[in-house]
Amino acid sequence: MNSNQKTASRQGPFPLLSEKNVNMKKEILAGITTFLTMAYIIAVNPSTLAAAGMDAGALVTATCLAAALGCFIMGFVANLPFALASGMGLNAFFAYTVVLKGGVPWETALTAVFVEGIIFIFLTLFKVREAVVNSIPLNMKHGVTAGIGIFIAFIGLKGCGLVIANEATFVSMGHLSPTVIFAFVGLFVIGVMDKKNMKGSILAGIAVSSIMAWIYAVLNPEMAAKLGIYLPTGIFKFESIAPIAGKVDFGFFSHPKDIGNFFVIVCTFLFVDFFDTVGTLVGVCSKANMLDENGNVPNVGRALLADSLATTIGALLGVSTVTTYVESSTGVLAGGKTGYTAITVGILFLMAMFFSPIFIAIPACATAPALIYVGYLMISSLREVDLHNVTEGLPAFITVISMALTYSIGDGLTIGILSYVLINLIYNIFAKPDEREKVSWVMIILGILFLIKLLFL
């Protein structure tokens, strides 16, 4: 953490305003880069939540508005370059598990998200979440960074079609389709520009891949549609959020048998959101050299408060859990260092409410090169992990592979921390007193909670 950040963290509710010597051009470019890598949520979130019976048009506006407000809070209050939006995975759980499979009305599901946000606000104010973040050992933090790198590279490879599902082997290589070619041309552009120290390499890669994909859609619209590539359907469009806003419903309290089910839903949202956010903050800050001398995330309490407030506000607007996005790493590695990056993302989300057809048309194969390249950059954190110390290196390794293979930052961190606690406690039983590894009580408590989660939730 630099001296400006240390000073800013001590000055009032909006430390961003005390930032000096900010390279605004770089911050704005970083914000644009982050936005373009996560703009897919403008299309994906409405299509996912609409399956639960919610109004798709209203969801586009609510998704953008909730993301913008979350980014503004993160930028002004925490002064960190992290963007927020409705979380992937959490929206699928909301729609397909809670509503469609569980038969819970979407209004009640929104209420569960709202309650989760309120609980997180209190946990943050009492510094419970901050204590968890700071208790994670430094080797584990570097492992989280590398794990996120593999995870987001996997998302990119899957998005362009190079990695596909396989019933026998779980995953396998796809065909050399146009989307794979577009993605790797973009990746080539990023790599060459970065090698030559040219600015805006990630943004350029996304732009080149998008243009190639759209040209292909003009030349072969039928095949492009099968590959998930579409031309913008227009320029301007705006939908009211009235059909979904303010629809939280506590009527289920009049039916005692529903309270237990509601509690399980809230707990699930809590676990996934909590550790997705923790993993993202730790991993991205570690890669960006933003951890302080003790290996802690700067302004972590404020960052977690921003995340909690965004979730609560998002539920009132009509969307599922809002969380800090791992795609923020693209902007951080493009030069974003302060809250101005997050604010830039927020402004672009507000603009997207009116220009959504353009942003929705950015295909997955165009964001893939950015995710793959950032994954490559983040995996370098493995160099900082003490792999020769089994009690430190093995849990870090388990964390790395679990994030990718479970397709979840939260689950990977859960398995990693549980393995860290078990390995170290078992080692301490047989080790000499002066050779025992110190394990914090916070980590032990987390290990117990994670074990309960895996066994019963």
CSV table of C-alpha atoms in Angstrom, one decimal:
chain,number,residue,atom,x,y,z
A,1,MET,CA,0.0,0.0,0.0
A,2,ASN,CA,1.5,3.3,-1.0
A,3,SER,CA,1.7,6.4,1.2
A,4,ASN,CA,-1.3,8.0,-0.5
A,5,GLN,CA,-3.4,5.0,0.2
A,6,LYS,CA,-2.3,5.0,3.9
A,7,THR,CA,-3.1,8.7,4.2
A,8,ALA,CA,-6.4,8.3,2.4
A,9,SER,CA,-7.6,5.5,4.6
A,10,ARG,CA,-7.4,7.9,7.5
A,11,GLN,CA,-9.3,10.8,6.0
A,12,GLY,CA,-13.0,10.8,6.3
A,13,PRO,CA,-15.7,8.7,4.7
A,14,PHE,CA,-14.5,9.3,1.1
A,15,PRO,CA,-10.7,8.6,1.0
A,16,LEU,CA,-10.8,8.8,-2.8
A,17,LEU,CA,-11.2,12.6,-2.6
A,18,SER,CA,-7.8,12.9,-0.9
A,19,GLU,CA,-5.9,11.0,-3.7
A,20,LYS,CA,-3.1,13.0,-5.2
A,21,ASN,CA,-1.2,12.7,-8.5
A,22,VAL,CA,-3.7,10.3,-10.0
A,23,ASN,CA,-3.1,9.2,-13.6
A,24,MET,CA,-6.7,9.7,-14.7
A,25,LYS,CA,-6.1,8.5,-18.3
A,26,LYS,CA,-4.8,5.2,-17.0
A,27,GLU,CA,-7.6,4.9,-14.4
A,28,ILE,CA,-10.2,5.5,-17.1
A,29,LEU,CA,-8.6,3.1,-19.5
A,30,ALA,CA,-8.5,0.5,-16.7
A,31,GLY,CA,-12.2,1.1,-15.9
A,32,ILE,CA,-13.1,0.6,-19.6
A,33,THR,CA,-11.1,-2.6,-19.7
A,34,THR,CA,-12.8,-4.0,-16.6
A,35,PHE,CA,-16.2,-3.0,-17.9
A,36,LEU,CA,-15.7,-4.7,-21.3
A,37,THR,CA,-14.6,-7.9,-19.6
A,38,MET,CA,-17.7,-8.0,-17.4
A,39,ALA,CA,-20.3,-6.4,-19.8
A,40,TYR,CA,-21.6,-9.9,-20.5
A,41,ILE,CA,-23.5,-9.7,-17.3
A,42,ILE,CA,-25.8,-7.2,-18.9
A,43,ALA,CA,-27.1,-10.0,-21.1
A,44,VAL,CA,-26.5,-13.1,-19.0
A,45,ASN,CA,-28.1,-11.9,-15.7
A,46,PRO,CA,-31.4,-10.9,-17.2
A,47,SER,CA,-31.6,-14.2,-19.2
A,48,THR,CA,-30.8,-16.2,-16.1
A,49,LEU,CA,-33.2,-14.4,-13.7
A,50,ALA,CA,-36.0,-14.2,-16.3
A,51,ALA,CA,-36.2,-18.0,-16.1
A,52,ALA,CA,-37.6,-17.4,-12.6
A,53,GLY,CA,-40.5,-15.4,-14.0
A,54,MET,CA,-39.0,-11.9,-13.7
A,55,ASP,CA,-39.3,-9.3,-16.3
A,56,ALA,CA,-36.3,-9.5,-18.7
A,57,GLY,CA,-36.4,-5.9,-19.8
A,58,ALA,CA,-36.6,-4.6,-16.3
A,59,LEU,CA,-33.7,-6.9,-15.3
A,60,VAL,CA,-31.4,-5.2,-17.9
A,61,THR,CA,-31.9,-1.8,-16.3
A,62,ALA,CA,-31.8,-3.2,-12.7
A,63,THR,CA,-28.6,-5.1,-13.4
A,64,CYS,CA,-26.8,-2.0,-14.8
A,65,LEU,CA,-28.1,0.2,-12.0
A,66,ALA,CA,-27.2,-2.1,-9.2
A,67,ALA,CA,-23.7,-2.6,-10.7
A,68,ALA,CA,-23.2,1.2,-11.1
A,69,LEU,CA,-24.2,1.9,-7.5
A,70,GLY,CA,-22.0,-0.8,-6.2
A,71,CYS,CA,-19.0,0.5,-8.2
A,72,PHE,CA,-19.6,4.1,-7.0
A,73,ILE,CA,-19.7,2.9,-3.3
A,74,MET,CA,-16.5,0.9,-3.8
A,75,GLY,CA,-14.8,3.8,-5.5
A,76,PHE,CA,-15.7,6.6,-3.1
A,77,VAL,CA,-15.9,4.7,0.2
A,78,ALA,CA,-13.1,2.1,-0.3
A,79,ASN,CA,-10.9,3.8,-2.9
A,80,LEU,CA,-10.2,0.5,-4.6
A,81,PRO,CA,-10.3,-0.3,-8.3
A,82,PHE,CA,-12.8,-3.2,-8.0
A,83,ALA,CA,-16.1,-3.4,-9.9
A,84,LEU,CA,-19.3,-5.0,-8.7
A,85,ALA,CA,-22.3,-6.6,-10.4
A,86,SER,CA,-24.8,-9.4,-9.9
A,87,GLY,CA,-22.7,-12.5,-9.3
A,88,MET,CA,-22.5,-15.4,-11.7
A,89,GLY,CA,-23.4,-18.7,-10.0
A,90,LEU,CA,-25.4,-16.9,-7.4
A,91,ASN,CA,-27.9,-15.8,-10.1
A,92,ALA,CA,-28.2,-19.4,-11.3
A,93,PHE,CA,-28.7,-20.6,-7.8
A,94,PHE,CA,-31.4,-17.9,-7.3
A,95,ALA,CA,-33.3,-18.8,-10.5
A,96,TYR,CA,-32.8,-22.6,-11.0
A,97,THR,CA,-32.4,-24.0,-7.5
A,98,VAL,CA,-34.4,-21.6,-5.2
A,99,VAL,CA,-37.2,-20.6,-7.5
A,100,LEU,CA,-37.6,-23.3,-10.2
A,101,LYS,CA,-36.5,-26.4,-8.2
A,102,GLY,CA,-37.5,-25.2,-4.7
A,103,GLY,CA,-40.8,-23.7,-5.8
A,104,VAL,CA,-40.0,-20.4,-3.9
A,105,PRO,CA,-41.5,-17.2,-5.3
A,106,TRP,CA,-38.9,-14.9,-6.8
A,107,GLU,CA,-40.1,-12.2,-4.4
A,108,THR,CA,-39.1,-14.4,-1.5
A,109,ALA,CA,-35.8,-15.2,-3.1
A,110,LEU,CA,-35.1,-11.5,-3.4
A,111,THR,CA,-36.0,-11.2,0.3
A,112,ALA,CA,-33.3,-13.8,1.1
A,113,VAL,CA,-30.8,-11.8,-0.8
A,114,PHE,CA,-31.9,-8.6,1.1
A,115,VAL,CA,-31.5,-10.4,4.5
A,116,GLU,CA,-28.1,-11.7,3.4
A,117,GLY,CA,-27.0,-8.1,2.6
A,118,ILE,CA,-28.2,-6.8,6.0
A,119,ILE,CA,-26.3,-9.7,7.8
A,120,PHE,CA,-23.2,-8.8,5.9
A,121,ILE,CA,-23.4,-5.2,6.8
A,122,PHE,CA,-23.4,-6.1,10.5
A,123,LEU,CA,-20.6,-8.6,10.1
A,124,THR,CA,-18.6,-6.0,8.4
A,125,LEU,CA,-19.3,-3.2,10.9
A,126,PHE,CA,-18.2,-5.6,13.7
A,127,LYS,CA,-15.1,-6.4,11.6
A,128,VAL,CA,-15.9,-10.2,11.4
A,129,ARG,CA,-15.3,-10.3,7.6
A,130,GLU,CA,-12.2,-8.2,7.9
A,131,ALA,CA,-10.8,-10.5,10.5
A,132,VAL,CA,-11.4,-13.5,8.2
A,133,VAL,CA,-9.6,-11.8,5.3
A,134,ASN,CA,-6.6,-10.8,7.4
A,135,SER,CA,-6.3,-14.2,9.1
A,136,ILE,CA,-5.6,-16.0,5.8
A,137,PRO,CA,-1.8,-16.8,5.7
A,138,LEU,CA,0.3,-15.1,3.1
A,139,ASN,CA,1.2,-18.3,1.3
A,140,MET,CA,-2.5,-19.0,1.0
A,141,LYS,CA,-3.1,-15.5,-0.4
A,142,HIS,CA,-0.6,-16.1,-3.1
A,143,GLY,CA,-2.2,-19.4,-3.8
A,144,VAL,CA,-5.6,-17.7,-4.1
A,145,THR,CA,-4.1,-15.3,-6.7
A,146,ALA,CA,-2.8,-18.2,-8.8
A,147,GLY,CA,-6.1,-20.1,-8.4
A,148,ILE,CA,-8.1,-17.1,-9.6
A,149,GLY,CA,-5.7,-16.9,-12.5
A,150,ILE,CA,-6.4,-20.5,-13.6
A,151,PHE,CA,-10.1,-20.0,-12.9
A,152,ILE,CA,-10.6,-16.9,-15.1
A,153,ALA,CA,-8.3,-18.4,-17.8
A,154,PHE,CA,-10.6,-21.4,-17.8
A,155,ILE,CA,-13.6,-19.1,-18.2
A,156,GLY,CA,-12.0,-17.5,-21.2
A,157,LEU,CA,-11.1,-20.9,-22.8
A,158,LYS,CA,-14.6,-22.1,-22.2
A,159,GLY,CA,-16.1,-18.8,-23.5
A,160,CYS,CA,-14.3,-19.0,-26.8
A,161,GLY,CA,-15.1,-22.7,-27.3
A,162,LEU,CA,-11.6,-24.2,-27.0
A,163,VAL,CA,-12.6,-26.1,-23.8
A,164,ILE,CA,-16.0,-27.9,-23.9
A,165,ALA,CA,-17.9,-30.2,-21.7
A,166,ASN,CA,-17.4,-34.0,-22.1
A,167,GLU,CA,-19.4,-36.6,-20.3
A,168,ALA,CA,-16.6,-39.1,-20.1
A,169,THR,CA,-13.7,-36.8,-19.2
A,170,PHE,CA,-15.7,-33.8,-17.8
A,171,VAL,CA,-13.8,-31.4,-20.1
A,172,SER,CA,-12.1,-31.7,-23.5
A,173,MET,CA,-10.8,-29.6,-26.4
A,174,GLY,CA,-13.4,-28.2,-28.7
A,175,HIS,CA,-13.1,-27.7,-32.5
A,176,LEU,CA,-11.0,-24.9,-34.1
A,177,SER,CA,-14.1,-22.8,-34.6
A,178,PRO,CA,-14.2,-19.2,-35.7
A,179,THR,CA,-14.7,-18.1,-32.1
A,180,VAL,CA,-11.4,-19.8,-31.1
A,181,ILE,CA,-9.6,-18.1,-33.9
A,182,PHE,CA,-11.1,-14.7,-33.0
A,183,ALA,CA,-10.1,-15.2,-29.4
A,184,PHE,CA,-6.5,-16.2,-30.1
A,185,VAL,CA,-6.1,-13.3,-32.6
A,186,GLY,CA,-7.1,-11.0,-29.7
A,187,LEU,CA,-4.7,-12.8,-27.4
A,188,PHE,CA,-1.9,-12.4,-30.0
A,189,VAL,CA,-2.6,-8.7,-30.1
A,190,ILE,CA,-2.5,-8.4,-26.3
A,191,GLY,CA,0.7,-10.4,-26.1
A,192,VAL,CA,2.5,-8.4,-28.8
A,193,MET,CA,1.4,-5.0,-27.5
A,194,ASP,CA,2.4,-5.9,-24.0
A,195,LYS,CA,5.8,-7.2,-25.1
A,196,LYS,CA,6.4,-3.9,-26.8
A,197,ASN,CA,5.1,-2.0,-23.7
A,198,MET,CA,2.2,-0.5,-25.6
A,199,LYS,CA,-0.6,0.9,-23.5
A,200,GLY,CA,-4.2,-0.4,-23.7
A,201,SER,CA,-3.2,-3.9,-24.9
A,202,ILE,CA,-6.1,-5.7,-23.2
A,203,LEU,CA,-8.6,-3.2,-24.5
A,204,ALA,CA,-7.2,-3.5,-28.0
A,205,GLY,CA,-7.4,-7.3,-27.9
A,206,ILE,CA,-11.1,-7.1,-26.9
A,207,ALA,CA,-11.8,-4.6,-29.7
A,208,VAL,CA,-10.0,-6.6,-32.4
A,209,SER,CA,-11.8,-9.8,-31.5
A,210,SER,CA,-15.2,-8.0,-31.3
A,211,ILE,CA,-14.8,-6.4,-34.7
A,212,MET,CA,-13.7,-9.7,-36.3
A,213,ALA,CA,-16.7,-11.5,-34.7
A,214,TRP,CA,-19.2,-8.8,-36.0
A,215,ILE,CA,-17.7,-9.0,-39.5
A,216,TYR,CA,-18.3,-12.7,-39.4
A,217,ALA,CA,-21.8,-12.2,-38.3
A,218,VAL,CA,-22.4,-9.9,-41.3
A,219,LEU,CA,-20.9,-12.5,-43.7
A,220,ASN,CA,-22.5,-15.6,-42.2
A,221,PRO,CA,-25.3,-14.7,-39.8
A,222,GLU,CA,-26.7,-18.2,-39.4
A,223,MET,CA,-23.5,-19.8,-38.3
A,224,ALA,CA,-22.6,-16.8,-36.2
A,225,ALA,CA,-25.8,-17.1,-34.3
A,226,LYS,CA,-25.0,-20.8,-33.5
A,227,LEU,CA,-21.7,-19.6,-32.1
A,228,GLY,CA,-23.4,-17.0,-29.9
A,229,ILE,CA,-22.3,-14.0,-32.1
A,230,TYR,CA,-24.9,-11.3,-32.8
A,231,LEU,CA,-24.7,-7.9,-34.3
A,232,PRO,CA,-26.1,-5.0,-32.2
A,233,THR,CA,-29.9,-4.9,-32.6
A,234,GLY,CA,-29.9,-1.1,-32.2
A,235,ILE,CA,-28.3,1.7,-30.3
A,236,PHE,CA,-30.8,3.1,-27.8
A,237,LYS,CA,-33.1,1.2,-25.4
A,238,PHE,CA,-34.3,1.7,-21.9
A,239,GLU,CA,-36.7,-0.4,-19.7
A,240,SER,CA,-38.4,0.5,-16.5
A,241,ILE,CA,-37.5,-1.4,-13.3
A,242,ALA,CA,-41.0,-1.1,-11.9
A,243,PRO,CA,-42.0,-4.8,-12.4
A,244,ILE,CA,-39.2,-6.0,-10.1
A,245,ALA,CA,-38.1,-3.1,-7.9
A,246,GLY,CA,-39.1,-3.1,-4.2
A,247,LYS,CA,-40.7,-6.6,-4.3
A,248,VAL,CA,-39.1,-8.1,-1.2
A,249,ASP,CA,-41.8,-10.1,0.6
A,250,PHE,CA,-41.7,-11.2,4.3
A,251,GLY,CA,-45.1,-12.9,4.1
A,252,PHE,CA,-43.4,-16.3,4.4
A,253,PHE,CA,-43.0,-15.6,8.2
A,254,SER,CA,-46.7,-16.4,8.6
A,255,HIS,CA,-45.9,-20.0,7.6
A,256,PRO,CA,-43.5,-21.4,10.1
A,257,LYS,CA,-42.6,-24.4,8.0
A,258,ASP,CA,-41.1,-22.1,5.3
A,259,ILE,CA,-38.8,-20.3,7.8
A,260,GLY,CA,-36.3,-23.3,7.9
A,261,ASN,CA,-36.1,-23.4,4.2
A,262,PHE,CA,-35.6,-19.7,4.0
A,263,PHE,CA,-32.8,-19.9,6.6
A,264,VAL,CA,-31.0,-22.5,4.4
A,265,ILE,CA,-31.3,-20.3,1.3
A,266,VAL,CA,-29.9,-17.3,3.2
A,267,CYS,CA,-27.0,-19.4,4.5
A,268,THR,CA,-26.1,-20.6,1.0
A,269,PHE,CA,-26.1,-17.0,-0.3
A,270,LEU,CA,-24.0,-16.0,2.7
A,271,PHE,CA,-21.4,-18.7,2.2
A,272,VAL,CA,-21.0,-18.3,-1.6
A,273,ASP,CA,-20.9,-14.5,-1.6
A,274,PHE,CA,-18.7,-14.2,1.5
A,275,PHE,CA,-15.9,-16.4,0.2
A,276,ASP,CA,-16.2,-15.4,-3.5
A,277,THR,CA,-15.6,-11.8,-2.4
A,278,VAL,CA,-12.8,-12.7,0.1
A,279,GLY,CA,-11.1,-14.7,-2.6
A,280,THR,CA,-11.4,-12.0,-5.2
A,281,LEU,CA,-10.2,-9.2,-2.9
A,282,VAL,CA,-7.2,-11.2,-1.7
A,283,GLY,CA,-6.2,-12.5,-5.1
A,284,VAL,CA,-6.5,-9.3,-7.1
A,285,CYS,CA,-4.8,-7.2,-4.4
A,286,SER,CA,-1.9,-9.7,-4.1
A,287,LYS,CA,-1.3,-9.7,-7.9
A,288,ALA,CA,-1.4,-5.9,-8.0
A,289,ASN,CA,1.1,-5.5,-5.1
A,290,MET,CA,-1.6,-3.7,-3.1
A,291,LEU,CA,-1.2,-5.8,0.1
A,292,ASP,CA,0.4,-4.0,2.9
A,293,GLU,CA,3.5,-5.0,4.8
A,294,ASN,CA,1.5,-7.5,6.8
A,295,GLY,CA,0.0,-9.1,3.7
A,296,ASN,CA,-3.4,-7.5,4.3
A,297,VAL,CA,-5.8,-6.0,1.8
A,298,PRO,CA,-5.9,-2.1,2.1
A,299,ASN,CA,-9.2,-0.7,3.2
A,300,VAL,CA,-10.6,-4.2,3.4
A,301,GLY,CA,-13.4,-3.2,5.8
A,302,ARG,CA,-14.6,-0.5,3.5
A,303,ALA,CA,-14.4,-2.8,0.5
A,304,LEU,CA,-16.5,-5.4,2.3
A,305,LEU,CA,-19.0,-2.8,3.4
A,306,ALA,CA,-19.3,-1.6,-0.2
A,307,ASP,CA,-20.0,-5.2,-1.2
A,308,SER,CA,-22.6,-5.6,1.5
A,309,LEU,CA,-24.4,-2.3,0.7
A,310,ALA,CA,-24.5,-3.2,-3.0
A,311,THR,CA,-26.1,-6.6,-2.3
A,312,THR,CA,-28.8,-5.0,-0.1
A,313,ILE,CA,-29.5,-2.2,-2.6
A,314,GLY,CA,-29.5,-4.7,-5.5
A,315,ALA,CA,-32.2,-6.8,-3.8
A,316,LEU,CA,-34.4,-3.7,-3.5
A,317,LEU,CA,-33.8,-2.9,-7.1
A,318,GLY,CA,-34.8,-6.5,-8.1
A,319,VAL,CA,-31.6,-8.4,-8.8
A,320,SER,CA,-29.7,-11.3,-7.1
A,321,THR,CA,-26.6,-10.9,-5.0
A,322,VAL,CA,-24.2,-8.2,-6.1
A,323,THR,CA,-20.6,-9.1,-5.5
A,324,THR,CA,-17.0,-8.0,-6.3
A,325,TYR,CA,-16.0,-9.2,-9.8
A,326,VAL,CA,-12.8,-11.2,-10.4
A,327,GLU,CA,-12.7,-9.5,-13.9
A,328,SER,CA,-11.6,-6.4,-11.9
A,329,SER,CA,-8.1,-8.0,-12.3
A,330,THR,CA,-8.1,-7.0,-16.0
A,331,GLY,CA,-8.4,-3.3,-15.0
A,332,VAL,CA,-5.9,-3.5,-12.2
A,333,LEU,CA,-3.3,-5.1,-14.5
A,334,ALA,CA,-4.1,-2.4,-17.1
A,335,GLY,CA,-3.0,0.2,-14.5
A,336,GLY,CA,-6.0,0.9,-12.3
A,337,LYS,CA,-4.9,1.7,-8.7
A,338,THR,CA,-7.7,3.8,-7.2
A,339,GLY,CA,-11.4,4.1,-6.8
A,340,TYR,CA,-11.5,6.1,-10.0
A,341,THR,CA,-11.3,2.9,-11.9
A,342,ALA,CA,-14.4,1.5,-10.2
A,343,ILE,CA,-16.2,4.8,-10.7
A,344,THR,CA,-15.4,4.6,-14.4
A,345,VAL,CA,-17.0,1.2,-14.5
A,346,GLY,CA,-20.0,2.5,-12.7
A,347,ILE,CA,-20.5,5.3,-15.2
A,348,LEU,CA,-20.2,2.9,-18.1
A,349,PHE,CA,-22.9,0.7,-16.5
A,350,LEU,CA,-25.2,3.7,-16.3
A,351,MET,CA,-24.5,4.4,-20.0
A,352,ALA,CA,-25.2,0.8,-20.8
A,353,MET,CA,-28.8,1.2,-19.5
A,354,PHE,CA,-29.4,3.3,-22.5
A,355,PHE,CA,-27.0,1.6,-25.0
A,356,SER,CA,-27.4,-2.0,-23.9
A,357,PRO,CA,-27.8,-3.4,-27.4
A,358,ILE,CA,-24.2,-2.5,-28.2
A,359,PHE,CA,-22.7,-3.8,-25.0
A,360,ILE,CA,-24.7,-7.0,-25.0
A,361,ALA,CA,-23.4,-7.7,-28.5
A,362,ILE,CA,-19.8,-8.1,-27.3
A,363,PRO,CA,-19.3,-11.8,-27.6
A,364,ALA,CA,-17.7,-14.2,-25.1
A,365,CYS,CA,-14.9,-14.9,-27.7
A,366,ALA,CA,-13.9,-11.2,-27.5
A,367,THR,CA,-13.6,-11.1,-23.7
A,368,ALA,CA,-11.8,-14.5,-23.7
A,369,PRO,CA,-8.4,-13.2,-24.7
A,370,ALA,CA,-8.4,-10.7,-21.8
A,371,LEU,CA,-9.3,-13.4,-19.3
A,372,ILE,CA,-6.7,-15.8,-20.6
A,373,TYR,CA,-4.0,-13.2,-20.6
A,374,VAL,CA,-4.8,-12.0,-17.1
A,375,GLY,CA,-4.9,-15.6,-16.0
A,376,TYR,CA,-1.3,-16.0,-17.3
A,377,LEU,CA,-0.2,-12.9,-15.4
A,378,MET,CA,-1.8,-14.0,-12.1
A,379,ILE,CA,-0.4,-17.6,-12.1
A,380,SER,CA,3.0,-16.0,-11.6
A,381,SER,CA,2.1,-15.6,-7.9
A,382,LEU,CA,2.9,-19.3,-7.4
A,383,ARG,CA,6.6,-18.1,-7.3
A,384,GLU,CA,5.8,-16.5,-3.9
A,385,VAL,CA,4.4,-19.7,-2.4
A,386,ASP,CA,6.8,-21.7,-0.2
A,387,LEU,CA,6.2,-25.1,-1.9
A,388,HIS,CA,9.0,-26.7,0.0
A,389,ASN,CA,7.0,-26.3,3.2
A,390,VAL,CA,4.3,-29.0,3.0
A,391,THR,CA,2.1,-27.4,5.7
A,392,GLU,CA,2.0,-24.1,3.7
A,393,GLY,CA,2.6,-25.3,0.1
A,394,LEU,CA,0.1,-28.2,0.0
A,395,PRO,CA,-3.0,-26.2,1.1
A,396,ALA,CA,-2.0,-23.4,-1.4
A,397,PHE,CA,-1.8,-26.0,-4.1
A,398,ILE,CA,-5.2,-27.5,-3.1
A,399,THR,CA,-6.6,-24.0,-3.2
A,400,VAL,CA,-5.3,-23.4,-6.7
A,401,ILE,CA,-6.6,-26.6,-8.3
A,402,SER,CA,-9.9,-26.5,-6.4
A,403,MET,CA,-10.9,-23.1,-7.7
A,404,ALA,CA,-10.6,-24.2,-11.3
A,405,LEU,CA,-11.9,-27.8,-10.9
A,406,THR,CA,-14.9,-26.8,-8.8
A,407,TYR,CA,-15.5,-23.7,-11.1
A,408,SER,CA,-15.9,-21.6,-8.0
A,409,ILE,CA,-13.6,-19.2,-6.1
A,410,GLY,CA,-15.7,-19.6,-3.0
A,411,ASP,CA,-15.6,-23.4,-3.0
A,412,GLY,CA,-11.9,-23.4,-3.8
A,413,LEU,CA,-11.2,-21.2,-0.9
A,414,THR,CA,-13.4,-23.3,1.3
A,415,ILE,CA,-11.5,-26.5,0.5
A,416,GLY,CA,-8.1,-24.7,0.7
A,417,ILE,CA,-8.7,-23.3,4.1
A,418,LEU,CA,-10.2,-26.5,5.5
A,419,SER,CA,-7.1,-28.4,4.2
A,420,TYR,CA,-4.8,-25.8,5.7
A,421,VAL,CA,-6.4,-26.2,9.2
A,422,LEU,CA,-6.4,-30.0,9.1
A,423,ILE,CA,-2.9,-30.4,7.8
A,424,ASN,CA,-1.4,-28.0,10.3
A,425,LEU,CA,-3.3,-29.2,13.3
A,426,ILE,CA,-2.5,-32.9,12.5
A,427,TYR,CA,1.2,-31.9,12.0
A,428,ASN,CA,1.2,-30.1,15.3
A,429,ILE,CA,0.1,-33.2,17.1
A,430,PHE,CA,3.2,-35.1,16.1
A,431,ALA,CA,5.7,-32.1,15.9
A,432,LYS,CA,8.0,-31.0,18.7
A,433,PRO,CA,6.7,-28.0,20.6
A,434,ASP,CA,9.3,-25.6,19.1
A,435,GLU,CA,8.5,-26.9,15.5
A,436,ARG,CA,4.7,-26.5,15.6
A,437,GLU,CA,3.0,-24.2,13.1
A,438,LYS,CA,0.9,-21.4,14.4
A,439,VAL,CA,-2.7,-21.6,13.3
A,440,SER,CA,-5.0,-18.6,14.2
A,441,TRP,CA,-8.2,-19.2,16.0
A,442,VAL,CA,-10.1,-17.5,13.2
A,443,MET,CA,-8.7,-20.1,10.7
A,444,ILE,CA,-9.7,-22.9,13.1
A,445,ILE,CA,-13.3,-21.5,13.4
A,446,LEU,CA,-13.5,-21.2,9.6
A,447,GLY,CA,-12.3,-24.8,9.2
A,448,ILE,CA,-15.1,-26.0,11.6
A,449,LEU,CA,-17.7,-23.9,9.8
A,450,PHE,CA,-16.5,-25.2,6.4
A,451,LEU,CA,-16.7,-28.8,7.6
A,452,ILE,CA,-20.3,-28.2,8.8
A,453,LYS,CA,-21.1,-26.6,5.4
A,454,LEU,CA,-19.7,-29.5,3.4
A,455,LEU,CA,-21.4,-32.1,5.6
A,456,PHE,CA,-24.9,-30.5,6.0
A,457,LEU,CA,-25.5,-27.7,3.5
